[in-house]
Short mmCIF file of C-alpha atoms and ligand atoms in Angstrom, two decimals:
data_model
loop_
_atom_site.label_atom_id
_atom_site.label_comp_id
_atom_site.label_asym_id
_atom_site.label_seq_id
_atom_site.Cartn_x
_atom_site.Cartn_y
_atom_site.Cartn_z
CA UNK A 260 -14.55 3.27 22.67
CA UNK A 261 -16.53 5.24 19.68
CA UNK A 262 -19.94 3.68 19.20
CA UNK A 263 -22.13 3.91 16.54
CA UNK A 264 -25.17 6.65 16.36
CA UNK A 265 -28.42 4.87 16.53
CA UNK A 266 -29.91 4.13 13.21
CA UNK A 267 -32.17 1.69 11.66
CA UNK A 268 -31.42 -0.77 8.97
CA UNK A 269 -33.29 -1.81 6.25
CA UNK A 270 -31.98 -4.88 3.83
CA UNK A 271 -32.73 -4.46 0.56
CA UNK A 272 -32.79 -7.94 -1.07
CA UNK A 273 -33.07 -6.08 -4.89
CA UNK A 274 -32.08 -3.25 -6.37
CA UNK A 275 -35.64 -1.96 -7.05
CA UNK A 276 -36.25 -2.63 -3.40
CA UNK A 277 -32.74 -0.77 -2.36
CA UNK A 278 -33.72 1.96 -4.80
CA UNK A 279 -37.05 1.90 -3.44
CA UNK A 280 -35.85 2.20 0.20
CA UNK A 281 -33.59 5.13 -0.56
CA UNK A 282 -36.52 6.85 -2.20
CA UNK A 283 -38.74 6.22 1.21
CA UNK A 284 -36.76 8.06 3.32
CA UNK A 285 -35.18 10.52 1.01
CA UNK A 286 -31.75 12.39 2.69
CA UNK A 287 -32.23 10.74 5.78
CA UNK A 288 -30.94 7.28 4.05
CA UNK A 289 -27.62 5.98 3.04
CA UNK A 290 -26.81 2.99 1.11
CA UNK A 291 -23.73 0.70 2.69
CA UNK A 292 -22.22 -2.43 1.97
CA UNK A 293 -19.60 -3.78 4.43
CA UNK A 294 -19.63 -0.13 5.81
CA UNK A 295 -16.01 -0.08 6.27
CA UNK A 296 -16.06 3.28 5.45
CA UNK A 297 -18.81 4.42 6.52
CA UNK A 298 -19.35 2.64 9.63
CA UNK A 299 -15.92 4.71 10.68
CA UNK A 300 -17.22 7.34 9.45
CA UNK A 301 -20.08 7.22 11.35
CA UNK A 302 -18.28 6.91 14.79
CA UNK A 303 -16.38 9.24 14.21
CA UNK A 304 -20.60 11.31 13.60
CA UNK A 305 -19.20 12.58 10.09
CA UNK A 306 -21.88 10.86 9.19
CA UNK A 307 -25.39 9.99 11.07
CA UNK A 308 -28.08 9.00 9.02
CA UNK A 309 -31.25 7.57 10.54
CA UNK A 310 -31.87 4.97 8.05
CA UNK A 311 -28.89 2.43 6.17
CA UNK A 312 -29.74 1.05 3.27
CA UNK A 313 -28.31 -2.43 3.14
CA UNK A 314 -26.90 -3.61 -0.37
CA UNK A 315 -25.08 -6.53 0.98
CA UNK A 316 -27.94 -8.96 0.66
CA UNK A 317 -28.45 -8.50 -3.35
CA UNK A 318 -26.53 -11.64 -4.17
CA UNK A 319 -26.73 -11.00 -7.69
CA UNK A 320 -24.70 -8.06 -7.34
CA UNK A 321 -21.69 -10.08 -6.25
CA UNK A 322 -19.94 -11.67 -9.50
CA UNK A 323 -17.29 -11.10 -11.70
CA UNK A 324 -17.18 -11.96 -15.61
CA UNK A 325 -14.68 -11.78 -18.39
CA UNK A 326 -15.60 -11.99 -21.96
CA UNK A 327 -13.04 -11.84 -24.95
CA UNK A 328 -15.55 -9.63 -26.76
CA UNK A 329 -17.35 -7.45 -24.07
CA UNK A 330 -14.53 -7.06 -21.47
CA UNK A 331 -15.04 -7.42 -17.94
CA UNK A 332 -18.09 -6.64 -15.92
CA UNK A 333 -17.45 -6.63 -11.79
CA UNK A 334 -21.03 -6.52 -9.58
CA UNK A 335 -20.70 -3.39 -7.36
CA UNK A 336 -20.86 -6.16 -4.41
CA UNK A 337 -17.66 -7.85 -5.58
CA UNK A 338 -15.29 -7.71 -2.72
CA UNK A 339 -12.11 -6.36 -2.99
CA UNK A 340 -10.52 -9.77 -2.64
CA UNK A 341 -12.42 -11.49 -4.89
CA UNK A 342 -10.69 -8.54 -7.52
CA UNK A 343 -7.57 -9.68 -6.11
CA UNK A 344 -7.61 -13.04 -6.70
CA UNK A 345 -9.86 -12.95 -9.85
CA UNK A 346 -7.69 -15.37 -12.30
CA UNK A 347 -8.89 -13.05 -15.70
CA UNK A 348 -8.29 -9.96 -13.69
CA UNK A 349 -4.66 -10.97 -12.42
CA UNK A 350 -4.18 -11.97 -16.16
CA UNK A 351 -6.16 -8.97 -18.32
CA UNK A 352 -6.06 -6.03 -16.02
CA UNK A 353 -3.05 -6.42 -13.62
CA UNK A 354 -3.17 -3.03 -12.49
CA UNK A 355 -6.87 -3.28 -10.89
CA UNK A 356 -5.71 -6.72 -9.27
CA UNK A 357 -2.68 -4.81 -7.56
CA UNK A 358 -5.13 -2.04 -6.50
CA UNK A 359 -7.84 -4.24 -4.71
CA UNK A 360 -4.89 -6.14 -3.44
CA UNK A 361 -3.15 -2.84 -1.98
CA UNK A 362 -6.34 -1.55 -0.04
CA UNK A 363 -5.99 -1.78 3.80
CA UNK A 364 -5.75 -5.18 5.22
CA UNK A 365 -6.99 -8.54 4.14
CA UNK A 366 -10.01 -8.61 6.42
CA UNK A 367 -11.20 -5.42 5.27
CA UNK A 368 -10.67 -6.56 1.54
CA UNK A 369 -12.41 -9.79 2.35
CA UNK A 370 -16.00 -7.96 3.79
CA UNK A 371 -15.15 -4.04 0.98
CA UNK A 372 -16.90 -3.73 -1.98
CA UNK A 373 -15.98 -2.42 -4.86
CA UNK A 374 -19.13 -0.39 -5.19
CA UNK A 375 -17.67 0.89 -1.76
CA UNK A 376 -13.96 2.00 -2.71
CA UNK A 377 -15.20 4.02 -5.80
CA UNK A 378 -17.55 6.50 -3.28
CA UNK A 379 -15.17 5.97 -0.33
CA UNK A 380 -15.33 9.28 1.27
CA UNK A 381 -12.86 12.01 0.36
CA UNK A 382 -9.79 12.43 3.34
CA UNK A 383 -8.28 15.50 5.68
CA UNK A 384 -6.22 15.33 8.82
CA UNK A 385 -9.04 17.97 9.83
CA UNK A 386 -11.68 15.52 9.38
CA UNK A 387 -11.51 12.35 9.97
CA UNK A 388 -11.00 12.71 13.56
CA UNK A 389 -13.36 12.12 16.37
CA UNK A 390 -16.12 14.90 17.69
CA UNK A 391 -14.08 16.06 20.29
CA UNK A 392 -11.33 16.46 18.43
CA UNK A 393 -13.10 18.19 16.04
CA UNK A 394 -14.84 20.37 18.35
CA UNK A 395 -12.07 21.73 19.92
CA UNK A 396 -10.35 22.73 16.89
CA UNK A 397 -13.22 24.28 15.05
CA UNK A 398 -15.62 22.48 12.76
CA UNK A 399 -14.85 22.82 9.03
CA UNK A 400 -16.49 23.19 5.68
CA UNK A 401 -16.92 19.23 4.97
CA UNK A 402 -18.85 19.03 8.61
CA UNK A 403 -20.66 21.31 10.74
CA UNK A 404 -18.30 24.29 9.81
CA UNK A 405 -17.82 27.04 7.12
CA UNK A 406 -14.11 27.52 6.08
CA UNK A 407 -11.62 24.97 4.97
CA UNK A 408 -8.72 24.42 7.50
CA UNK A 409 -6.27 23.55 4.81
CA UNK A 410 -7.14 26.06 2.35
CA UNK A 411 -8.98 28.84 4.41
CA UNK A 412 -9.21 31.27 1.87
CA UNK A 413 -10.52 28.32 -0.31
CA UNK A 414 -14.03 28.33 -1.76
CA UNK A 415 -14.29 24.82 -1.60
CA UNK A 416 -13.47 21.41 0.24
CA UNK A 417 -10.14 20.40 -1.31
CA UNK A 418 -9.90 16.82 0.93
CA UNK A 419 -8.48 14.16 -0.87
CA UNK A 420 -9.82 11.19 -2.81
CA UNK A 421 -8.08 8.53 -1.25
CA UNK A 422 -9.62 5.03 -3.54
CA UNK A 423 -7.02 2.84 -4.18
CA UNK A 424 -9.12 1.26 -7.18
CA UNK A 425 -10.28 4.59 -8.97
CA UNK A 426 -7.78 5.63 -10.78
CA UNK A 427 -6.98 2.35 -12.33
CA UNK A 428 -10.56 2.36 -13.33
CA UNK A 429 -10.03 5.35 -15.26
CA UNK A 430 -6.34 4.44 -16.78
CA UNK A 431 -8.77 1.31 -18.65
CA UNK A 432 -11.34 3.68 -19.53
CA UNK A 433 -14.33 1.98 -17.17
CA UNK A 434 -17.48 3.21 -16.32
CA UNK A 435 -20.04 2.71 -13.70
CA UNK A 436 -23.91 2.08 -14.10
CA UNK A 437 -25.78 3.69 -11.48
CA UNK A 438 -29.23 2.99 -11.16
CA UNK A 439 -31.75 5.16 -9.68
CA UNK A 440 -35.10 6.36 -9.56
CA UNK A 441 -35.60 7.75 -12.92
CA UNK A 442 -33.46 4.92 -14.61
CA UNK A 443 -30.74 3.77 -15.57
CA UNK A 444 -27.25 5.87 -16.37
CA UNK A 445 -23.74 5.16 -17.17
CA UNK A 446 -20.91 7.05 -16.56
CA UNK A 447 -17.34 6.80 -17.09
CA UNK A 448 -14.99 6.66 -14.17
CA UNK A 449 -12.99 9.77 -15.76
CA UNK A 450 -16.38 11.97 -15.35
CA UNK A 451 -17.37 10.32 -12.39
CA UNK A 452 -15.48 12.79 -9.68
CA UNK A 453 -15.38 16.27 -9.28
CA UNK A 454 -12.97 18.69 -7.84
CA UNK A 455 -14.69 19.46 -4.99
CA UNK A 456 -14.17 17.50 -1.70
CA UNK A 457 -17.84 17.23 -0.86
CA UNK A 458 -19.43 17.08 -3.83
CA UNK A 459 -16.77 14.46 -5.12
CA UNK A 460 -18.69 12.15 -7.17
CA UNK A 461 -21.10 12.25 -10.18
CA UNK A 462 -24.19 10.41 -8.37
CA UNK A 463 -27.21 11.77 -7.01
CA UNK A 464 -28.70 10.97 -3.12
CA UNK A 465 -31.71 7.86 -3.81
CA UNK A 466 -28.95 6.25 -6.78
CA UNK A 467 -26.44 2.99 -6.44
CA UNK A 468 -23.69 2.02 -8.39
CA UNK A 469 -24.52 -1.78 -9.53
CA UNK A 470 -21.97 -3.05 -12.10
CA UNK A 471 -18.77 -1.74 -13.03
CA UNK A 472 -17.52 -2.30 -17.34
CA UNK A 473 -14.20 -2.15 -17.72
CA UNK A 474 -13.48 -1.82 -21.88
CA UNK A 475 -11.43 -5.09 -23.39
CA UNK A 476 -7.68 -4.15 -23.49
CA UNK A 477 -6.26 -3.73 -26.60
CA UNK A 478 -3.55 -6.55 -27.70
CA UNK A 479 -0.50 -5.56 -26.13
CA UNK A 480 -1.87 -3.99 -23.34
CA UNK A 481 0.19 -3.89 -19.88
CA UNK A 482 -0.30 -2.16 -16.74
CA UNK A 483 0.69 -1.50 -13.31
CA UNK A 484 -0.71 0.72 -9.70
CA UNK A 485 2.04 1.46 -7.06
CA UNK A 486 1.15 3.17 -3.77
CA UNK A 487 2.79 4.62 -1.44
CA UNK A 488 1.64 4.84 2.34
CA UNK A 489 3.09 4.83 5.45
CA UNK A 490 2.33 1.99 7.01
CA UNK A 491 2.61 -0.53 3.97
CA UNK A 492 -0.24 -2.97 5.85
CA UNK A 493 -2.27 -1.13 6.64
CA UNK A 494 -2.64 2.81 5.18
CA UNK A 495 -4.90 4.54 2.67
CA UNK A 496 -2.90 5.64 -0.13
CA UNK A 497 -1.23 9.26 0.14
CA UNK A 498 0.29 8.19 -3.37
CA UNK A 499 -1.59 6.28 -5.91
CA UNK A 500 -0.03 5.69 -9.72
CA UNK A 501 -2.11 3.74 -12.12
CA UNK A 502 -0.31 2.98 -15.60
CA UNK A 503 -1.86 1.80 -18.66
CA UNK A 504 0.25 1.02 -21.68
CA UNK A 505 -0.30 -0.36 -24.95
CA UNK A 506 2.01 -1.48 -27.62
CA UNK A 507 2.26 -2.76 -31.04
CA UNK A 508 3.70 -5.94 -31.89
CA UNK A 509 6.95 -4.15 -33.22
CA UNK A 510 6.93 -2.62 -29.12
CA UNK A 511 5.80 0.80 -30.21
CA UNK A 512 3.33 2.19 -27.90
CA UNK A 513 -0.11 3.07 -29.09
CA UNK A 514 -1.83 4.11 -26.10
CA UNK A 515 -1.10 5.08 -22.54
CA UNK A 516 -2.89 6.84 -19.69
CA UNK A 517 -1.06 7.53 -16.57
CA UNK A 518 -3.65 8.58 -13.89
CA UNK A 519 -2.28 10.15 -10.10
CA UNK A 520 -4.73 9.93 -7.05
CA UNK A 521 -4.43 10.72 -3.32
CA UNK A 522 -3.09 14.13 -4.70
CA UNK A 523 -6.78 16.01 -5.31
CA UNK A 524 -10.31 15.84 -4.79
CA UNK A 525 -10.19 13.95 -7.48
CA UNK A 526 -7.63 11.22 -9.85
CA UNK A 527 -5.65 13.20 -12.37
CA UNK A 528 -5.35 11.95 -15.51
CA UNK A 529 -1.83 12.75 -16.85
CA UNK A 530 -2.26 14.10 -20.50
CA UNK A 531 1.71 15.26 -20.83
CA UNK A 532 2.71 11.67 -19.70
CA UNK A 533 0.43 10.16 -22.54
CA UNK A 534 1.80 12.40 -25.11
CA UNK A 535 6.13 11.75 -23.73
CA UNK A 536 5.00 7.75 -24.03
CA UNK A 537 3.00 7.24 -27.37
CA UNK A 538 4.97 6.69 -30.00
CA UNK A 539 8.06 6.06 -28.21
CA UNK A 540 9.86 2.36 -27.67
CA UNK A 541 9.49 3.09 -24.19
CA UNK A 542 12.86 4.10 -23.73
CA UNK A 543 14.25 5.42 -20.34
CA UNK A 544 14.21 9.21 -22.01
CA UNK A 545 10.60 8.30 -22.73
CA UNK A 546 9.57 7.17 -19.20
CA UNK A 547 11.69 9.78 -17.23
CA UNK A 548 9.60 12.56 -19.43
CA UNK A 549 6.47 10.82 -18.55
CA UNK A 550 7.11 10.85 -15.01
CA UNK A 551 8.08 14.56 -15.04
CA UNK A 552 4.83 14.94 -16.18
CA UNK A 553 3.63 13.43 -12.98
CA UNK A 554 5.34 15.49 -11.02
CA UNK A 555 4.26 18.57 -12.78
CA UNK A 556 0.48 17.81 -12.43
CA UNK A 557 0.36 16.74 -8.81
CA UNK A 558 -0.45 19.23 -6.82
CA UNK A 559 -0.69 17.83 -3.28
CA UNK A 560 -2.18 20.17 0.04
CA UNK A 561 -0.93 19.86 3.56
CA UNK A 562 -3.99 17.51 4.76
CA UNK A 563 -2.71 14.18 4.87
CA UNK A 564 0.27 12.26 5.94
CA UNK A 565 4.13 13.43 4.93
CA UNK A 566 5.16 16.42 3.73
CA UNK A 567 3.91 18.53 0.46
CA UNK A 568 7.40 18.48 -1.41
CA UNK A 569 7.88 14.59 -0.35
CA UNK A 570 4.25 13.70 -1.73
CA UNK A 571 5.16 15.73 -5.33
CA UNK A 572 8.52 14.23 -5.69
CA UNK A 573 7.23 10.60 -5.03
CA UNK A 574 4.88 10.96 -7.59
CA UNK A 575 7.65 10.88 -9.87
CA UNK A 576 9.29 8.09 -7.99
CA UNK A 577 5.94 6.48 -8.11
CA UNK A 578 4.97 6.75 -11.76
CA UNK A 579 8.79 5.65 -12.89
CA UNK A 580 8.63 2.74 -10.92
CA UNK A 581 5.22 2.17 -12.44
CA UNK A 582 6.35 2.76 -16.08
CA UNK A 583 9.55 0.48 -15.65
CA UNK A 584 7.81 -2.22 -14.39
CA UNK A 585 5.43 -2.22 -17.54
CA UNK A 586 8.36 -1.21 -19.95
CA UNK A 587 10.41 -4.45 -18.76
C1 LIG B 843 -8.37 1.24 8.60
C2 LIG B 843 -8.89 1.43 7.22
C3 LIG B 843 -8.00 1.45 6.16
C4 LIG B 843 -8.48 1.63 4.85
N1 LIG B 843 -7.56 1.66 3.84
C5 LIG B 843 -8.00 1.87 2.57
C6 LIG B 843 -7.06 1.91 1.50
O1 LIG B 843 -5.87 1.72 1.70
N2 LIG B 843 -7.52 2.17 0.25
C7 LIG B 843 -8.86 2.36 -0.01
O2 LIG B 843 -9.21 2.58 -1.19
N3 LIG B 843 -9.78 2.30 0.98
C8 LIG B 843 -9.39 2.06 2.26
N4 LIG B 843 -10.30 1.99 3.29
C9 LIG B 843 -11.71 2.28 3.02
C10 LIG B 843 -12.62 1.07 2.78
O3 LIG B 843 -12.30 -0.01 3.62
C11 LIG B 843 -12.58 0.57 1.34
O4 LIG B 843 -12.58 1.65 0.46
C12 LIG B 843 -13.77 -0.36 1.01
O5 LIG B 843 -13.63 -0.85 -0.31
C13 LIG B 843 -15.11 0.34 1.09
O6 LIG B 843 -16.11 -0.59 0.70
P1 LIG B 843 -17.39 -0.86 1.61
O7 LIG B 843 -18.20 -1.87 0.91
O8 LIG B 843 -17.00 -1.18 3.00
O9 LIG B 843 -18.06 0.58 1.54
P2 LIG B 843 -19.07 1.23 2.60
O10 LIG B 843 -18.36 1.64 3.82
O11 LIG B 843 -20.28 0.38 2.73
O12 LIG B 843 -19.49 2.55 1.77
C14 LIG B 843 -18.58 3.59 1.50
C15 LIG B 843 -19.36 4.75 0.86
O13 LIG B 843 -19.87 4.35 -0.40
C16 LIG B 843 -21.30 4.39 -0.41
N5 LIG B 843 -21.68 3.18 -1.13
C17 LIG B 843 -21.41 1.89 -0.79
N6 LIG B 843 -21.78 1.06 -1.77
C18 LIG B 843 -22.33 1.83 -2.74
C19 LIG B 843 -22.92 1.55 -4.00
N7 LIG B 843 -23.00 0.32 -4.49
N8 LIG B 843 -23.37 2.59 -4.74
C20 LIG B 843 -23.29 3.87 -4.27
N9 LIG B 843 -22.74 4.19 -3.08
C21 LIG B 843 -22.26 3.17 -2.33
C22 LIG B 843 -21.75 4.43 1.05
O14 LIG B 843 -22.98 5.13 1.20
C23 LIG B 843 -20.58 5.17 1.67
O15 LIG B 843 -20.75 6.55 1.48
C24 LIG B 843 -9.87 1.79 4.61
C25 LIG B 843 -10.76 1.76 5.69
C26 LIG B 843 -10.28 1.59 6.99
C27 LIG B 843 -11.27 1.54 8.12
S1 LIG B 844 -9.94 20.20 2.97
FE1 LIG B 844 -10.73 21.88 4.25
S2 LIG B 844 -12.98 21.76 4.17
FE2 LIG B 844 -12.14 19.84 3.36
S3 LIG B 844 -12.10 18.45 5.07
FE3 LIG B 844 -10.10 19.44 5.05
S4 LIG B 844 -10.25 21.25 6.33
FE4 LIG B 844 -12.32 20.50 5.90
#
């Protein structure tokens, strides 16, 4: 059995007091919610910090609220089934409902956070293994090592961002508002990760994500996320496809983002399948040019589950199916 390293844990009841905690003890702290990431992680010692931050007692960071005007506005402590089953997010923004609904199994979407999934750690076959394991092979860049196993003439960590949630957040044009000690920021989702398998997100050490704004669709908006994984229960995603269309009341389409995750360090945001949609009836030609575009800009390693061809060609699958399914 893997056990935990020891650690101490500190509630934080506010985020001043969470944000003060994290300041206290500086890179020795991390902040977790349900940990289920990180408490994985941890066994697995990818991870041991001394202190843990806990975020789960701010209650006012658990709620979820739809306005016609302002859009929706998820706490970072919203669970992943509360998204699921959230009435005006089954009804406004399908898509996100589908992604919360898609990650793991219900038990871990009834205790993971939102504010979890966006920062859940980037994935490699060469990492997220136990100590031994890890020891025998040969540590690597991410942890305790200096050359990537995938990529080992690579300068950086290319391990994949595996959020089920993330790239649907970025198809509606969402950002995140991170608070930390020298204030307040926003940032939109689409800025919010980096290329780079370690450094994968746009938020400092001592700063928490606390509410999530996701824009009011435009009339006419529809959209859809597909994954594929290998065990359908159960997996992280080693395909994501979020779809975002919007069309006029004659059916023309006005807007659409088509964004690709579990492919890169971070979601891709599919500018050529934009461009083959808007304007368009969405007509077959029109989503089969789309999802070529898919396929063109994925760009999948060997460090996760199935093949490197398979992955790129069911990103096409995978953003067709997506695209049909908003187009009918
Ligand atoms: C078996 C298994 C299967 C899984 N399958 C999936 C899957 O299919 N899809 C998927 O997307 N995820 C999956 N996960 C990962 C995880 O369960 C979810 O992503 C979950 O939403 C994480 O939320 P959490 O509250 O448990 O995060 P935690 O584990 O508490 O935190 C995750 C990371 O985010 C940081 N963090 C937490 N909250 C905040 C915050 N508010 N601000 C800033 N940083 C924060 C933590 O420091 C940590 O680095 C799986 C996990 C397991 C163990
Ligand atoms: S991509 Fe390379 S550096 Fe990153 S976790 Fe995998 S083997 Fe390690």
């Amino acid at each position: 059995m893997m056990r935990l390293p020891p650690f101490s844990y500190r509630p934080a009841r506010s985020v001043a007091e969470a944000i003060a905690l994290l300041a206290e003890h500086g890179l020795d702290a991390m902040p977790v919610s349900a940990g289920t990431d990180l408490y994985a992680n941890m066994k697995q010692r990818l991870f041991t910090p001394k202190v843990l931050v806990g975020l789960r007692p701010i209650r006012e960071l658990r709620f979820i609220d739809f306005d016609e005007g302002r859009g929706l506005e998820i706490g970072a402590l919203s669970t992943l089934t509360d998204i699921a089953r959230n009435d005006a997010i089954r009804a406004k923004y399908p898509a996100l409902a589908e992604a919360a609904g898609a990650v793991s199994t219900p038990q871990l979407r009834n205790m993971g956070t939102i504010g979890g999934n966006v920062c859940v750690d980037t994935r490699c076959n060469y990492y997220n293994q136990n100590l031994d394991w890890r020891k025998a092979l040969g540590y690597c860049m991410k942890k305790d090592g200096d050359i990537c196993r995938v990529a080992p003439s690579s300068p950086k960590c290319v391990a994949v961002n595996s959020s089920d949630t993330a790239p649907v957040l970025i198809a509606f044009g969402a950002s995140a508002r991170i608070d930390g000690p020298s204030g307040v920021t926003t940032v939109p989702f689409a800025d919010f990760y980096r290329d780079d398998g370690i450094r994968a997100w746009a938020i400092r050490p001592g700063e928490i994500i606390t509410r999530i704004h996701v824009p009011k669709p435009a009339p006419g908006t529809r959209s859809a996320y597909l994954k594929l994984r290998l065990r359908n229960s159960f997996d992280f995603p080693i395909v994501g496809v979020a779809a975002m269309v919007a069309t006029d009341d004659r059916g023309l389409c006005r807007d659409a983002r088509v964004v690709v995750n579990a492919v890169g360090s971070r979601p891709v945001v599919v500018d050529g399948a934009a461009k083959a949609l808007i304007g368009t009836h969405l007509e077959a030609s029109a989503l089969d040019e789309a999802a070529e575009a898919a396929f063109a800009a994925a760009k999948p390693l060997d460090n996760t589950s199935a093949t490197i061809p398979y992955r790129k060609r069911m990103v096409r699958v995978y953003a067709r199916r997506a695209l049909e399914r908003i187009a009918s």
